[in-house]
Short mmCIF file of C-alpha atoms in Angstrom, two decimals:
data_model
loop_
_atom_site.label_atom_id
_atom_site.label_comp_id
_atom_site.label_asym_id
_atom_site.label_seq_id
_atom_site.Cartn_x
_atom_site.Cartn_y
_atom_site.Cartn_z
CA ALA A 1 91.62 89.18 76.40
CA GLN A 2 92.49 88.75 80.04
CA SER A 3 89.73 88.78 82.63
CA VAL A 4 88.60 87.37 85.94
CA ALA A 5 85.09 86.59 87.09
CA GLN A 6 83.75 86.41 90.61
CA PRO A 7 80.36 84.76 90.25
CA GLU A 8 79.12 85.59 93.74
CA ASP A 9 78.31 89.13 94.79
CA GLN A 10 78.06 88.00 98.40
CA VAL A 11 79.04 85.01 100.53
CA ASN A 12 77.59 84.41 103.98
CA VAL A 13 79.20 82.04 106.47
CA ALA A 14 79.02 81.44 110.18
CA GLU A 15 82.06 82.09 112.32
CA GLY A 16 84.18 78.97 112.67
CA ASN A 17 82.95 77.44 109.42
CA PRO A 18 85.13 77.09 106.34
CA LEU A 19 84.74 79.72 103.65
CA THR A 20 85.28 79.76 99.90
CA VAL A 21 85.24 82.79 97.63
CA LYS A 22 85.21 81.84 93.97
CA CYS A 23 87.23 83.21 91.09
CA THR A 24 87.65 82.03 87.51
CA TYR A 25 90.05 83.50 85.02
CA SER A 26 90.66 83.80 81.32
CA VAL A 27 94.19 84.50 80.13
CA SER A 28 96.42 83.79 77.21
CA GLY A 29 99.60 82.25 78.52
CA ASN A 30 100.54 81.51 82.10
CA PRO A 31 98.29 83.18 84.63
CA TYR A 32 99.63 85.42 87.38
CA LEU A 33 96.76 85.54 89.87
CA PHE A 34 96.18 87.60 92.98
CA TRP A 35 93.72 88.01 95.82
CA TYR A 36 93.18 91.33 97.59
CA VAL A 37 90.93 92.32 100.47
CA GLN A 38 89.30 95.69 101.01
CA TYR A 39 87.94 96.84 104.35
CA PRO A 40 85.46 99.74 104.51
CA ASN A 41 87.00 103.10 103.64
CA ARG A 42 90.38 101.51 103.02
CA GLY A 43 92.51 100.66 100.04
CA LEU A 44 93.09 97.10 98.90
CA GLN A 45 95.47 94.87 100.82
CA PHE A 46 97.41 92.05 99.21
CA LEU A 47 96.51 88.57 100.48
CA LEU A 48 98.30 86.10 98.24
CA LYS A 49 99.40 85.34 94.71
CA TYR A 50 99.98 82.45 92.36
CA ILE A 51 102.88 82.59 89.91
CA THR A 52 104.02 79.04 89.47
CA GLY A 53 104.69 75.95 91.55
CA ASP A 54 102.35 74.43 94.11
CA ASN A 55 98.70 74.73 93.30
CA LEU A 56 97.86 75.55 96.91
CA VAL A 57 99.09 79.01 97.83
CA LYS A 58 99.16 80.21 101.42
CA GLY A 59 98.77 83.88 102.24
CA SER A 60 98.07 86.37 104.98
CA TYR A 61 95.59 86.00 107.85
CA GLY A 62 95.24 82.23 107.37
CA PHE A 63 93.89 82.48 103.83
CA GLU A 64 94.90 80.14 101.05
CA ALA A 65 93.92 79.72 97.44
CA GLU A 66 93.84 76.74 95.15
CA PHE A 67 94.90 77.12 91.55
CA ASN A 68 93.14 74.70 89.21
CA LYS A 69 94.34 74.92 85.64
CA SER A 70 91.78 72.55 84.15
CA GLN A 71 88.91 74.51 85.66
CA THR A 72 90.65 77.90 85.22
CA SER A 73 89.84 78.70 88.80
CA PHE A 74 91.62 80.31 91.73
CA HIS A 75 89.26 80.05 94.68
CA LEU A 76 90.10 81.69 97.99
CA LYS A 77 89.64 79.56 101.09
CA LYS A 78 89.98 79.63 104.84
CA PRO A 79 89.40 76.64 107.13
CA SER A 80 87.74 78.64 109.91
CA ALA A 81 86.16 82.03 109.30
CA LEU A 82 86.38 84.94 111.71
CA VAL A 83 83.94 87.83 112.05
CA SER A 84 86.88 90.13 111.32
CA ASP A 85 87.24 88.49 107.88
CA SER A 86 84.09 90.30 106.78
CA ALA A 87 85.19 92.52 103.90
CA LEU A 88 85.21 92.86 100.12
CA TYR A 89 87.48 90.42 98.29
CA PHE A 90 88.91 90.96 94.83
CA CYS A 91 90.54 88.48 92.49
CA ALA A 92 92.97 89.90 89.92
CA VAL A 93 95.05 88.69 86.99
CA ARG A 94 98.07 90.30 85.41
CA ASP A 95 97.98 90.96 81.70
CA ALA A 96 100.15 88.38 79.94
CA ARG A 97 101.42 90.88 77.36
CA ASN A 98 101.54 94.12 79.28
CA PHE A 99 102.92 93.45 82.74
CA ASN A 100 101.84 96.91 83.84
CA LYS A 101 98.15 96.05 83.58
CA PHE A 102 95.99 94.16 86.00
CA TYR A 103 92.37 93.14 85.65
CA PHE A 104 90.22 92.93 88.73
CA GLY A 105 87.01 91.02 89.32
CA SER A 106 83.85 92.72 90.46
CA GLY A 107 84.46 91.76 94.07
CA THR A 108 82.70 89.45 96.53
CA LYS A 109 81.38 90.70 99.81
CA LEU A 110 82.09 88.21 102.58
CA ASN A 111 79.83 88.33 105.61
CA VAL A 112 80.88 86.25 108.60
CA LYS A 113 78.23 86.07 111.28
CA PRO A 114 78.89 85.25 114.95
CA GLU B 1 100.42 98.69 106.32
CA ALA B 2 101.94 99.92 103.06
CA ASP B 3 103.69 103.31 102.84
CA ILE B 4 101.50 104.84 100.21
CA TYR B 5 99.46 107.93 100.89
CA GLN B 6 96.60 109.69 99.21
CA THR B 7 95.21 113.14 99.88
CA PRO B 8 92.59 114.27 100.30
CA ARG B 9 90.69 111.27 101.61
CA TYR B 10 87.36 112.90 100.85
CA LEU B 11 86.57 115.77 98.49
CA VAL B 12 83.29 117.43 97.61
CA ILE B 13 83.56 119.98 94.84
CA GLY B 14 81.43 121.86 92.35
CA THR B 15 81.19 121.23 88.63
CA GLY B 16 83.86 122.88 86.52
CA LYS B 17 86.52 123.06 89.20
CA LYS B 18 90.05 121.88 88.61
CA ILE B 19 91.25 119.32 91.13
CA THR B 20 94.41 117.35 91.79
CA LEU B 21 94.44 114.11 93.73
CA GLU B 22 97.76 113.45 95.38
CA CYS B 23 99.51 110.11 95.72
CA SER B 24 102.90 109.50 97.27
CA GLN B 25 104.82 106.38 98.19
CA THR B 26 107.99 105.98 100.20
CA MET B 27 108.90 102.48 99.07
CA GLY B 28 110.96 103.55 96.08
CA HIS B 29 108.66 101.70 93.70
CA ASP B 30 109.04 102.45 90.01
CA LYS B 31 105.53 101.48 88.98
CA MET B 32 102.48 103.44 90.02
CA TYR B 33 98.81 103.15 89.09
CA TRP B 34 95.51 104.97 89.33
CA TYR B 35 92.28 103.01 89.51
CA GLN B 36 88.70 104.20 89.54
CA GLN B 37 86.29 102.24 91.70
CA ASP B 38 82.59 102.80 92.14
CA PRO B 39 81.36 101.69 95.60
CA GLY B 40 81.59 97.94 95.99
CA MET B 41 82.51 97.50 92.36
CA GLU B 42 85.51 96.35 90.38
CA LEU B 43 88.56 98.47 89.83
CA HIS B 44 89.27 100.02 86.46
CA LEU B 45 92.78 101.07 85.52
CA ILE B 46 92.83 104.66 84.26
CA HIS B 47 96.55 105.52 84.28
CA TYR B 48 99.87 103.91 85.05
CA SER B 49 103.52 104.78 85.09
CA TYR B 50 106.58 102.57 85.06
CA GLY B 51 109.04 105.27 85.98
CA VAL B 52 109.83 108.95 86.00
CA ASN B 53 108.54 110.77 82.91
CA SER B 54 106.60 107.72 81.72
CA THR B 55 102.82 107.63 81.83
CA GLU B 56 100.27 105.55 79.96
CA LYS B 57 96.51 105.45 79.78
CA GLY B 58 94.71 102.42 81.08
CA ASP B 59 91.71 100.63 79.68
CA LEU B 60 89.04 102.91 81.09
CA SER B 61 88.64 106.13 79.21
CA SER B 62 89.29 109.03 81.54
CA GLU B 63 89.35 112.78 81.21
CA SER B 64 92.03 112.99 83.84
CA THR B 65 95.75 113.47 83.32
CA VAL B 66 98.75 112.35 85.35
CA SER B 67 102.39 113.30 85.71
CA ARG B 68 105.43 111.53 87.11
CA ILE B 69 108.20 114.00 87.75
CA ARG B 70 109.48 112.26 90.84
CA THR B 71 109.57 108.56 91.64
CA GLU B 72 107.55 108.94 94.80
CA HIS B 73 104.82 111.22 93.47
CA PHE B 74 102.03 110.45 90.97
CA PRO B 75 99.30 113.12 91.03
CA LEU B 76 96.07 112.86 89.05
CA THR B 77 94.40 116.02 87.73
CA LEU B 78 90.90 116.73 86.49
CA GLU B 79 90.84 120.03 84.60
CA SER B 80 87.08 120.45 84.86
CA ALA B 81 85.25 118.20 87.27
CA ARG B 82 81.81 116.85 86.35
CA PRO B 83 79.25 114.80 88.30
CA SER B 84 80.20 111.76 86.20
CA HIS B 85 83.62 111.91 87.86
CA THR B 86 82.09 111.08 91.22
CA SER B 87 83.82 107.90 92.32
CA GLN B 88 86.59 106.51 94.48
CA TYR B 89 90.12 106.83 93.16
CA LEU B 90 92.75 104.37 94.31
CA CYS B 91 96.47 104.79 93.85
CA ALA B 92 98.85 101.83 93.93
CA SER B 93 102.52 101.10 93.45
CA SER B 94 104.72 98.08 92.80
CA GLU B 95 108.34 97.24 92.21
CA ARG B 96 109.64 97.22 88.68
CA GLY B 97 111.29 94.12 87.33
CA GLY B 98 109.72 91.76 89.82
CA ARG B 99 107.96 88.77 88.41
CA THR B 100 105.05 89.13 90.69
CA ASP B 101 104.21 92.83 90.72
CA THR B 102 102.35 92.76 94.00
CA GLN B 103 100.58 96.08 94.24
CA TYR B 104 100.34 98.17 97.37
CA PHE B 105 97.31 100.40 97.57
CA GLY B 106 96.67 103.73 99.20
CA PRO B 107 93.51 104.36 101.24
CA GLY B 108 91.74 106.05 98.34
CA THR B 109 90.15 109.41 97.65
CA ARG B 110 86.39 109.55 97.55
CA LEU B 111 85.41 112.31 95.15
CA THR B 112 81.94 113.81 94.90
CA VAL B 113 81.23 116.37 92.20
CA LEU B 114 78.04 118.33 92.69
#
C-alpha cells in the first residue's frame, strides 16, 4: 500500500533560520512525491515534486526538497524561513498502480516566529 | 493562483437537506477530484473523474455522489446531509496524460450540518 508519514504535527523556527519539514514514504515502485502548502481558509497550493533525476528538487517560494531513496524520505527545506511561510504543509505520493489516486500525509503546521 | 472555483465557500444546513457543492475549473483539465479534510488533518480522496462521464469512488467511504457531464464542472451531491458530513471539501484538477499530475486545488467548501 502507498502512504506517506509526516512525523511532526508542528515545527517551530525563528525567522531567518533554516527549516525542515519531514516526510517519509512507502510505495511499491518508483515514487512520485509532492509537497503542497495550505494557508488558512485556502485550498492547497503546489510547491514542488519529485519524479526522477536530481535528488534535490527546487520549488516555489525558495523551498526545496531532498529525495533520499535509502531512507525513503522526502524532506522539505528552506535555507532562511520567513514569517509568511507559516502555514500547513502536506506531503503526498501518487499511487503507483492507479495514477488517479494520491495519498496525503497528515500535515505539519509550520510556525515561523519573528 | 489556479483557475478552479468552489461554491459556496461556507454552508450551514440542517440535517436531512439535500445539498450540492459546486466545482468548476477553466484550465481544460480532464482529471478532477474531491477530497474531504477535517480541520488541520490529512486529505481523504472521496471521488475522482478522469474525463466526461467517468467517475470513481476514492478510498474514503462517502455517502455523496458526483457527476461529470462537462469537462469543467464536477459537482458533489449529498442527498440527505447529516452532522457526520461536517467537514471541509476540497476540489482539485490535473491534466490527463502528464507524468506528474500536479493537482490544482480550489479554496474549499466548509460544510456544517446541524
